[in-house]
Short mmCIF file of C-alpha atoms and ligand atoms in Angstrom, two decimals:
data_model
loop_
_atom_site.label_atom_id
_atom_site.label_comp_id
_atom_site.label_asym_id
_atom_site.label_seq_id
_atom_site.Cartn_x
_atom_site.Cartn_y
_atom_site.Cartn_z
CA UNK K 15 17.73 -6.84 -7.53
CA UNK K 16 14.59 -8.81 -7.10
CA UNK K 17 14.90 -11.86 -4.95
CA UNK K 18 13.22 -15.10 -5.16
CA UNK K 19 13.23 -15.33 -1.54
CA UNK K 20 9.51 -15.88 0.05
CA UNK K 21 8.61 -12.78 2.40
CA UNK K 22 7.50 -15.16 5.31
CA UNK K 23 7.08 -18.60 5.88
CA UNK K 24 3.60 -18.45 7.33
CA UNK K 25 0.71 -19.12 4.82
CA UNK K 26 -1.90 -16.04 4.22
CA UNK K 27 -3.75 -13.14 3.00
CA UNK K 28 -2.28 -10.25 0.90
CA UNK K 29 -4.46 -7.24 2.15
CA UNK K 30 -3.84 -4.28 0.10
CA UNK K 31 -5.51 -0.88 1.46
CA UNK K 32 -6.25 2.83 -0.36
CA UNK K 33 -6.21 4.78 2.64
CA UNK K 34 -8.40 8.12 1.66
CA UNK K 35 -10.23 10.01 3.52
CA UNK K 36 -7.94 12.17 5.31
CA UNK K 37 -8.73 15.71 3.51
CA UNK K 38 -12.36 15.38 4.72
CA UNK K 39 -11.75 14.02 8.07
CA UNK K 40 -10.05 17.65 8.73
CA UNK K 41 -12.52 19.33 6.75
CA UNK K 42 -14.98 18.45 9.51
CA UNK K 43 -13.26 19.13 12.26
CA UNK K 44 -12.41 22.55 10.63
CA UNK K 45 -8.61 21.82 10.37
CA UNK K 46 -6.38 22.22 7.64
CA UNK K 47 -6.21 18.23 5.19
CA UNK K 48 -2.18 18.38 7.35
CA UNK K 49 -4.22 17.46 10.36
CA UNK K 50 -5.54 14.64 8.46
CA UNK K 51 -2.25 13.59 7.01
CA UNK K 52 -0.88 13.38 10.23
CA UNK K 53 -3.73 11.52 12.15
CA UNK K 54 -3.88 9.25 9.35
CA UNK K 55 -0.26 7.62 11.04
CA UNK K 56 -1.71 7.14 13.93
CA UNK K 57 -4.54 4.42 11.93
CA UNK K 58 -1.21 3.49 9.85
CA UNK K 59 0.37 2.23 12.91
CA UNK K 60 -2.11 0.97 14.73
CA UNK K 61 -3.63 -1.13 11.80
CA UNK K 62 -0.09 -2.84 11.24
CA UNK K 63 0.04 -3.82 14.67
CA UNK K 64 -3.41 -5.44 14.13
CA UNK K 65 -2.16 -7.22 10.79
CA UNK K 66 1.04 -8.65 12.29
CA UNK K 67 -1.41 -10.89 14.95
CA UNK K 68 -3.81 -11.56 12.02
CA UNK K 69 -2.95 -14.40 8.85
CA UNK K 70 -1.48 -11.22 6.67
CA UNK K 71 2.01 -11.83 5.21
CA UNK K 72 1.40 -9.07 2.95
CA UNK K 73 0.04 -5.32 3.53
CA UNK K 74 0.24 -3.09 0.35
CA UNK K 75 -0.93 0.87 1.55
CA UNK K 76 -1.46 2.98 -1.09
CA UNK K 77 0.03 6.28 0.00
CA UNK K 78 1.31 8.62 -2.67
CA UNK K 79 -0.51 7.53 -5.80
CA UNK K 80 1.40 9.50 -9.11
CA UNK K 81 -1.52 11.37 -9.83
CA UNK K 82 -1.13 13.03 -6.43
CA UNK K 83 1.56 15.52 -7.54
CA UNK K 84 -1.54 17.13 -9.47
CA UNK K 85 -2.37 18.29 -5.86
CA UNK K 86 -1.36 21.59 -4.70
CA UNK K 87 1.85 22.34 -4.25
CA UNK K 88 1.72 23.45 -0.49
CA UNK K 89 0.13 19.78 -0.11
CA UNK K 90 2.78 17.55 -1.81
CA UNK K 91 5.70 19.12 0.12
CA UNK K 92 3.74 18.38 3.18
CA UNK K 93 2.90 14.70 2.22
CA UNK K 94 7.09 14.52 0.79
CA UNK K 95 7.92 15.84 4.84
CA UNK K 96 5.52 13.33 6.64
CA UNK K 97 6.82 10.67 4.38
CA UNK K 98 10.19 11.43 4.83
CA UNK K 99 9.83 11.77 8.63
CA UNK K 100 7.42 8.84 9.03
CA UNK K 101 9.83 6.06 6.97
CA UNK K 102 12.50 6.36 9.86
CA UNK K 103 9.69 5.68 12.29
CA UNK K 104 7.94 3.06 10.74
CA UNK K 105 11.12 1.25 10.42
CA UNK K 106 11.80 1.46 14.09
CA UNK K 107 8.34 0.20 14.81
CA UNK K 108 9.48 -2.28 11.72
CA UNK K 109 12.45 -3.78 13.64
CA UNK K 110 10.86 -4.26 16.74
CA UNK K 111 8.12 -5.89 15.10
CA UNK K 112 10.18 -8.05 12.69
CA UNK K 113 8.57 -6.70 9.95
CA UNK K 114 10.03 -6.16 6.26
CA UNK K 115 8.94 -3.07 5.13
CA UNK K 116 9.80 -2.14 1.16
CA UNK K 117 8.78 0.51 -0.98
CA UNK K 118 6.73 -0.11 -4.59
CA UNK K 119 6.44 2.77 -7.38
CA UNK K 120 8.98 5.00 -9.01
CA UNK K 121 11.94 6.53 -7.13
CA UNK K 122 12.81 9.11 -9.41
CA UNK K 123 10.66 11.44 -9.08
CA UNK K 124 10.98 11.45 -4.84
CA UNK K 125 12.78 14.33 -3.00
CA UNK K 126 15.98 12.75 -2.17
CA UNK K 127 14.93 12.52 1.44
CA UNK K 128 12.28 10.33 0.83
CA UNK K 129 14.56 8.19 -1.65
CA UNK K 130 16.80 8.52 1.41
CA UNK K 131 14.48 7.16 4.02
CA UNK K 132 13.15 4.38 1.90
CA UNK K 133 16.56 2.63 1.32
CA UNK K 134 17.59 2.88 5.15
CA UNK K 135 13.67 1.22 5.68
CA UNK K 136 14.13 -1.10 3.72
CA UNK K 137 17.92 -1.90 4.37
CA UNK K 138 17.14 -1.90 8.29
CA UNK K 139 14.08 -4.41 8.34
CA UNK K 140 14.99 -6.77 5.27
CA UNK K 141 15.09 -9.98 7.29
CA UNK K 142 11.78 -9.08 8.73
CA UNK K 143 9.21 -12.21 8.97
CA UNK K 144 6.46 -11.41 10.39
CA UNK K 145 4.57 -9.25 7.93
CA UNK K 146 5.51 -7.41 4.73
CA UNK K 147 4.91 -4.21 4.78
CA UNK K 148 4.75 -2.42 1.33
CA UNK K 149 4.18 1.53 0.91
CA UNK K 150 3.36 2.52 -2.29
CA UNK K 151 4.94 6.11 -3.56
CA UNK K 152 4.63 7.67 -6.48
CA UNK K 153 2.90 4.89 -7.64
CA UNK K 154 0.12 3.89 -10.68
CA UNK K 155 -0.38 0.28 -12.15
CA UNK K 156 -1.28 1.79 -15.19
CA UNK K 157 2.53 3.24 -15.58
CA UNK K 158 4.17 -0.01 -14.59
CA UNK K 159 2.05 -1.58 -16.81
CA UNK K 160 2.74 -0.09 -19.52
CA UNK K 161 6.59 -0.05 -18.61
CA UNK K 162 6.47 -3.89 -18.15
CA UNK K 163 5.06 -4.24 -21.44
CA UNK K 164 7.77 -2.24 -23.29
CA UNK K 165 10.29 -3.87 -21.67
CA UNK K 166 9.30 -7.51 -22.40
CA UNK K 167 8.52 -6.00 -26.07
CA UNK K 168 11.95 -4.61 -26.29
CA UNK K 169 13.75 -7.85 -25.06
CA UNK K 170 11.96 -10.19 -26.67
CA UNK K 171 11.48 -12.61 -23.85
CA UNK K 172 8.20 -13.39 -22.17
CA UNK K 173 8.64 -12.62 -18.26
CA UNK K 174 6.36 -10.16 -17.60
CA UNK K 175 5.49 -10.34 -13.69
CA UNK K 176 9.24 -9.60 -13.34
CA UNK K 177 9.17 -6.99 -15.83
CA UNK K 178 5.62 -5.32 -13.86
CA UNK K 179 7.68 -6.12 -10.37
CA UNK K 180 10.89 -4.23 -11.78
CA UNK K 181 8.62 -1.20 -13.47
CA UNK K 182 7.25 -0.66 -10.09
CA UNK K 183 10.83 -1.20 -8.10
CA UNK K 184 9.78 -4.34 -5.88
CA UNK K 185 12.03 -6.66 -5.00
CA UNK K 186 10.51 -9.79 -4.63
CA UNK K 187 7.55 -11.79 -5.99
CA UNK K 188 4.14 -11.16 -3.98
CA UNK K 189 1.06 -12.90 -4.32
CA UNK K 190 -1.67 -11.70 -6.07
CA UNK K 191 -4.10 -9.29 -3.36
CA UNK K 192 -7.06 -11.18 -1.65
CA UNK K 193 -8.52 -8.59 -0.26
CA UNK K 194 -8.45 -4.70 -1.24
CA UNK K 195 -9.93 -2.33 1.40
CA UNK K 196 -10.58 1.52 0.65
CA UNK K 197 -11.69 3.57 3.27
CA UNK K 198 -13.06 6.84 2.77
CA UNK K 199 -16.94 6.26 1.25
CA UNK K 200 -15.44 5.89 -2.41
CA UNK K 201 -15.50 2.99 -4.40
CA UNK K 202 -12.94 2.82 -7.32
CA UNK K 203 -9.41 1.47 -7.72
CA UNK K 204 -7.78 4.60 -8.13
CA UNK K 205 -4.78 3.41 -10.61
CA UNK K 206 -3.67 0.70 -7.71
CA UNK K 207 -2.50 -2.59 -8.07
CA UNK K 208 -4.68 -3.10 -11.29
CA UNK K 209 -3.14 -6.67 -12.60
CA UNK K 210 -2.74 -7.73 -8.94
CA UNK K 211 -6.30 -7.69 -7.96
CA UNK K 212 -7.64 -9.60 -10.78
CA UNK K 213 -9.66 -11.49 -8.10
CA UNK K 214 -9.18 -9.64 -5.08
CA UNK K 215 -12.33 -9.39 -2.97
CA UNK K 216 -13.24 -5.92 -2.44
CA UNK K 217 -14.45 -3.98 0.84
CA UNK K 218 -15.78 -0.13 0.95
CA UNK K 219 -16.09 2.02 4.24
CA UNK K 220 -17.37 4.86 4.59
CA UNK K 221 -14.61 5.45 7.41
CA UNK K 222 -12.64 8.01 6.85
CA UNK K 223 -8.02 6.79 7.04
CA UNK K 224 -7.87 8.67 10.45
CA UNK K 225 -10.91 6.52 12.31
CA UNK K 226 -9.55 3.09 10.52
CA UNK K 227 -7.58 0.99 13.41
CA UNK K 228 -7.06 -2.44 13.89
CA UNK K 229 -10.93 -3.35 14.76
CA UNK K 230 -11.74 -1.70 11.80
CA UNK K 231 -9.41 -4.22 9.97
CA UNK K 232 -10.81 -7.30 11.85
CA UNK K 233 -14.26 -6.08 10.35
CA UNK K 234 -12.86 -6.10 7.13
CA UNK K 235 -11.38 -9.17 7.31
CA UNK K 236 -14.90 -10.87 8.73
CA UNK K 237 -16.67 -9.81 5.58
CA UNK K 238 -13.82 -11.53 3.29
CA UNK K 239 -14.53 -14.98 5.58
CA UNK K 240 -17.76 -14.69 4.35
CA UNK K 241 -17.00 -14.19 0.77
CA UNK K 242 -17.60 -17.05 -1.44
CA UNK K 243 -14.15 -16.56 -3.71
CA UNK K 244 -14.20 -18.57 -7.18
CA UNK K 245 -11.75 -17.44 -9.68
CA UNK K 246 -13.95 -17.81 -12.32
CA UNK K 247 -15.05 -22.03 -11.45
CA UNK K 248 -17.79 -23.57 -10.27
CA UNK K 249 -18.35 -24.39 -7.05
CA UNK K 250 -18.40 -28.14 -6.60
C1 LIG E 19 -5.76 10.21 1.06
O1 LIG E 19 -6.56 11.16 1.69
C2 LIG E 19 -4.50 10.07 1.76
C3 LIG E 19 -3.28 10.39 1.23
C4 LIG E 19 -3.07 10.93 -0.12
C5 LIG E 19 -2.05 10.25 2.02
C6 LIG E 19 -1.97 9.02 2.89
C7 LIG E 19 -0.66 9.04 3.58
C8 LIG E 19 -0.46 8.80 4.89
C9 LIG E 19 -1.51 8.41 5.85
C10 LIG E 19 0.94 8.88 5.41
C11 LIG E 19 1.67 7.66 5.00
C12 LIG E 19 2.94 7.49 5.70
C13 LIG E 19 3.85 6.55 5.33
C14 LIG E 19 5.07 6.33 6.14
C15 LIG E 19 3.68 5.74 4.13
P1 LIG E 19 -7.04 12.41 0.84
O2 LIG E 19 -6.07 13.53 1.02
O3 LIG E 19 -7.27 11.99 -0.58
O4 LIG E 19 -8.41 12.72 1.56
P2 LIG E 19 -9.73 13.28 0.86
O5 LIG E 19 -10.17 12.24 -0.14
O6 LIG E 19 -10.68 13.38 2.01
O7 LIG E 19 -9.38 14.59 0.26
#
């Protein structure tokens, strides 16, 4: 059921992130891309910490995109078992936090644990306030795009940010994303958040997910101070 119901009170930034990077951060350390999966929590947790004490109300991390179940098989069942282990743990770190953490992107295509894990997350921290938290699974903005637009075709009404928030399973309106970071030395969207960033501001590092942390974030969010943002007006 999507809610009208603001996130948080506190006025500020939607930050959206593509954390990549992880593979190759293993690759040079000679591990197998698990290693990376795994130390990539460790710049998960540690950057929300960093955005709670920062003007964020909204994170958005991209984490299973839908093309990823192209990957190899071995590799999905390990992301599906970190995910399913991690949601639990984030939510813990969630409550104590008071941070609302919720889920974006299909749900029926998940292993039932993850499905699992993602309604006790989000059950658990729903009255959070300090930050929302959003993971997105399974996700692609073309695909709830495209969904929206059926929908509102096939009921003939016009409403079609609810339609895109329903396609893609969130539960309550979100601003639009200020500022997308992707980590990792690529720059493209990568299928994320395509109508949402219509203006974002947009900020490349050549970090790899696993050496991102809160500092990293603060960096990020100097270079968006300095941004000159005008939606397409003049400045007077
Ligand atoms: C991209 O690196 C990273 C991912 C596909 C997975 C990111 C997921 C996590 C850090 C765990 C998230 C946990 C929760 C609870 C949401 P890559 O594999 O594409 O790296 P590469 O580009 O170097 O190959």
């Amino acid at each position: 059921m999507i809610t009208e119901t603001p996130t948080t009170t506190n006025d500020g930034l939607h930050v959206a992130i593509i954390m990549d990077g992880n593979g190759r951060w293993a690759n040079k350390r000679n591990l197998p891309r698990s290693a990376g999966h795994h130390a990539g929590i460790r710049s998960l947790r540690d950057t929300v910490e960093a955005a709670v004490q920062r003007p964020i109300h909204t994170l958005t991390l991209y984490a299973f995109s839908s093309d990823n179940w192209q990957r190899p098989q071995s590799e999905v069942r390990t992301l599906m078992r970190i995910l399913a282990a991690q949601l639990p743990a984030q939510a813990a770190n969630c409550v104590r936090q008071n941070i609302r953490l919720s889920v974006i992107g299909r749900r029926d295509r998940l292993p039932e644990p993850v499905i699992q894990a993602l309604i006790r997350a989000e059950a658990r921290t729903m009255h959070g306030t300090s930050l929302h938290l959003r993971f997105a699974l399974d996700y692609s903005a073309r695909d709830s795009l495209s969904r929206a637009a059926q929908h509102v075709g096939n009921n003939g009404n016009g409403d079609f940010l609810h339609a895109l928030m329903r396609a893609y399973n969130a539960d309550c309106p979100v601003p639009d994303v200020d500022l997308l970071i992707r980590t990792g030395g690529e720059q493209r969207l990568s299928d994320f958040l395509l109508w949402e960033c219509a203006y974002a501001e947009l900020y490349f590092t050549p970090d790899y997910w696993p050496d991102f942390n809160g500092m990293k974030l603060d960096d990020a969010l100097d270079v968006f101070e300095k941004r000159q943002r005008r939606f397409g007006t003049i400045p007077v």
